[in-house]
Amino acid sequence: MRFIKLFIVILIMMLGAVFTVLNADPVEINYYFGHRDLPLSLILTIALGLGVILGVLAGMGRVLGLKREIHSLKRRSQMVSEEVNNLRALPLKEQ
């Protein structure tokens, strides 16, 4: 299993190196305060990284909401279990 993980990491690194070599041409980036020439591979890597970060941040709201819901449901389940146990401990009245 460890060998497979190492192989996958090396494969990804090789693909990244090939991507960088194939996309090394400089591209001019214009923004409000000036311009700069950067390699295309760097620009694409930065765009991918920003996309990943924004995707994780967008998903965090949902994850945190679900964790809050799980916590409240566990607390409610515990209260219901305690209530059931208290009701079982009460003596039955005969009519």
Short mmCIF file of C-alpha atoms in Angstrom, two decimals:
data_model
loop_
_atom_site.label_atom_id
_atom_site.label_comp_id
_atom_site.label_asym_id
_atom_site.label_seq_id
_atom_site.Cartn_x
_atom_site.Cartn_y
_atom_site.Cartn_z
CA MET A 1 0.00 0.00 0.00
CA ARG A 2 2.82 2.37 0.86
CA PHE A 3 4.49 1.61 -2.48
CA ILE A 4 1.29 2.47 -4.35
CA LYS A 5 1.00 5.83 -2.56
CA LEU A 6 4.62 6.63 -3.34
CA PHE A 7 4.09 5.67 -6.98
CA ILE A 8 1.02 7.93 -7.24
CA VAL A 9 2.88 10.87 -5.67
CA ILE A 10 5.82 10.43 -8.05
CA LEU A 11 3.45 10.15 -11.01
CA ILE A 12 1.67 13.38 -10.04
CA MET A 13 5.01 15.16 -9.60
CA MET A 14 6.15 13.97 -13.04
CA LEU A 15 2.90 15.17 -14.62
CA GLY A 16 3.36 18.54 -12.91
CA ALA A 17 6.93 18.81 -14.20
CA VAL A 18 5.86 17.95 -17.75
CA PHE A 19 3.00 20.48 -17.49
CA THR A 20 5.46 23.17 -16.36
CA VAL A 21 7.90 22.45 -19.19
CA LEU A 22 5.18 22.41 -21.85
CA ASN A 23 3.61 25.67 -20.60
CA ALA A 24 6.71 27.74 -19.84
CA ASP A 25 5.88 30.52 -22.33
CA PRO A 26 5.55 33.93 -20.68
CA VAL A 27 2.11 35.54 -20.69
CA GLU A 28 1.48 39.20 -19.97
CA ILE A 29 -0.96 39.79 -17.12
CA ASN A 30 -2.61 43.23 -17.03
CA TYR A 31 -4.18 44.44 -13.80
CA TYR A 32 -5.22 47.82 -12.40
CA PHE A 33 -1.81 48.89 -11.10
CA GLY A 34 0.42 47.59 -13.87
CA HIS A 35 1.36 44.48 -15.78
CA ARG A 36 3.71 41.57 -15.39
CA ASP A 37 5.02 38.70 -17.51
CA LEU A 38 4.55 35.30 -15.84
CA PRO A 39 4.84 31.74 -17.12
CA LEU A 40 1.53 30.25 -18.21
CA SER A 41 2.02 27.21 -15.97
CA LEU A 42 2.36 29.47 -12.90
CA ILE A 43 -0.80 31.37 -13.78
CA LEU A 44 -2.76 28.14 -14.28
CA THR A 45 -1.41 26.69 -11.02
CA ILE A 46 -2.39 29.84 -9.11
CA ALA A 47 -5.87 29.78 -10.69
CA LEU A 48 -6.28 26.10 -9.76
CA GLY A 49 -5.11 26.78 -6.19
CA LEU A 50 -7.51 29.69 -5.78
CA GLY A 51 -10.34 27.55 -7.15
CA VAL A 52 -9.57 24.80 -4.65
CA ILE A 53 -9.41 27.30 -1.77
CA LEU A 54 -12.71 28.93 -2.77
CA GLY A 55 -14.35 25.53 -3.18
CA VAL A 56 -13.22 24.43 0.28
CA LEU A 57 -14.44 27.69 1.82
CA ALA A 58 -17.80 27.36 0.06
CA GLY A 59 -18.18 23.80 1.36
CA MET A 60 -17.17 24.70 4.92
CA GLY A 61 -20.44 26.53 5.57
CA ARG A 62 -22.41 23.41 4.75
CA VAL A 63 -20.09 21.17 6.77
CA LEU A 64 -20.26 23.43 9.82
CA GLY A 65 -24.06 23.59 9.57
CA LEU A 66 -24.29 19.80 9.43
CA LYS A 67 -21.94 19.43 12.41
CA ARG A 68 -24.12 21.83 14.39
CA GLU A 69 -27.21 19.80 13.44
CA ILE A 70 -25.51 16.54 14.47
CA HIS A 71 -24.59 18.05 17.83
CA SER A 72 -28.15 19.22 18.51
CA LEU A 73 -29.60 15.85 17.44
CA LYS A 74 -27.19 13.97 19.72
CA ARG A 75 -28.16 16.23 22.61
CA ARG A 76 -31.87 15.71 21.86
CA SER A 77 -31.37 11.94 21.63
CA GLN A 78 -29.61 11.93 24.98
CA MET A 79 -32.43 13.93 26.58
CA VAL A 80 -35.05 11.55 25.15
CA SER A 81 -33.08 8.52 26.39
CA GLU A 82 -32.88 10.03 29.87
CA GLU A 83 -36.63 10.74 29.80
CA VAL A 84 -37.38 7.16 28.78
CA ASN A 85 -35.15 5.83 31.56
CA ASN A 86 -36.87 8.11 34.09
CA LEU A 87 -40.29 6.94 32.92
CA ARG A 88 -39.22 3.29 33.24
CA ALA A 89 -38.15 3.93 36.82
CA LEU A 90 -41.60 5.27 37.85
CA PRO A 91 -43.85 2.77 39.58
CA LEU A 92 -46.99 1.74 37.72
CA LYS A 93 -50.34 2.76 39.25
CA GLU A 94 -52.98 0.08 39.30
CA GLN A 95 -56.51 1.14 38.54
#
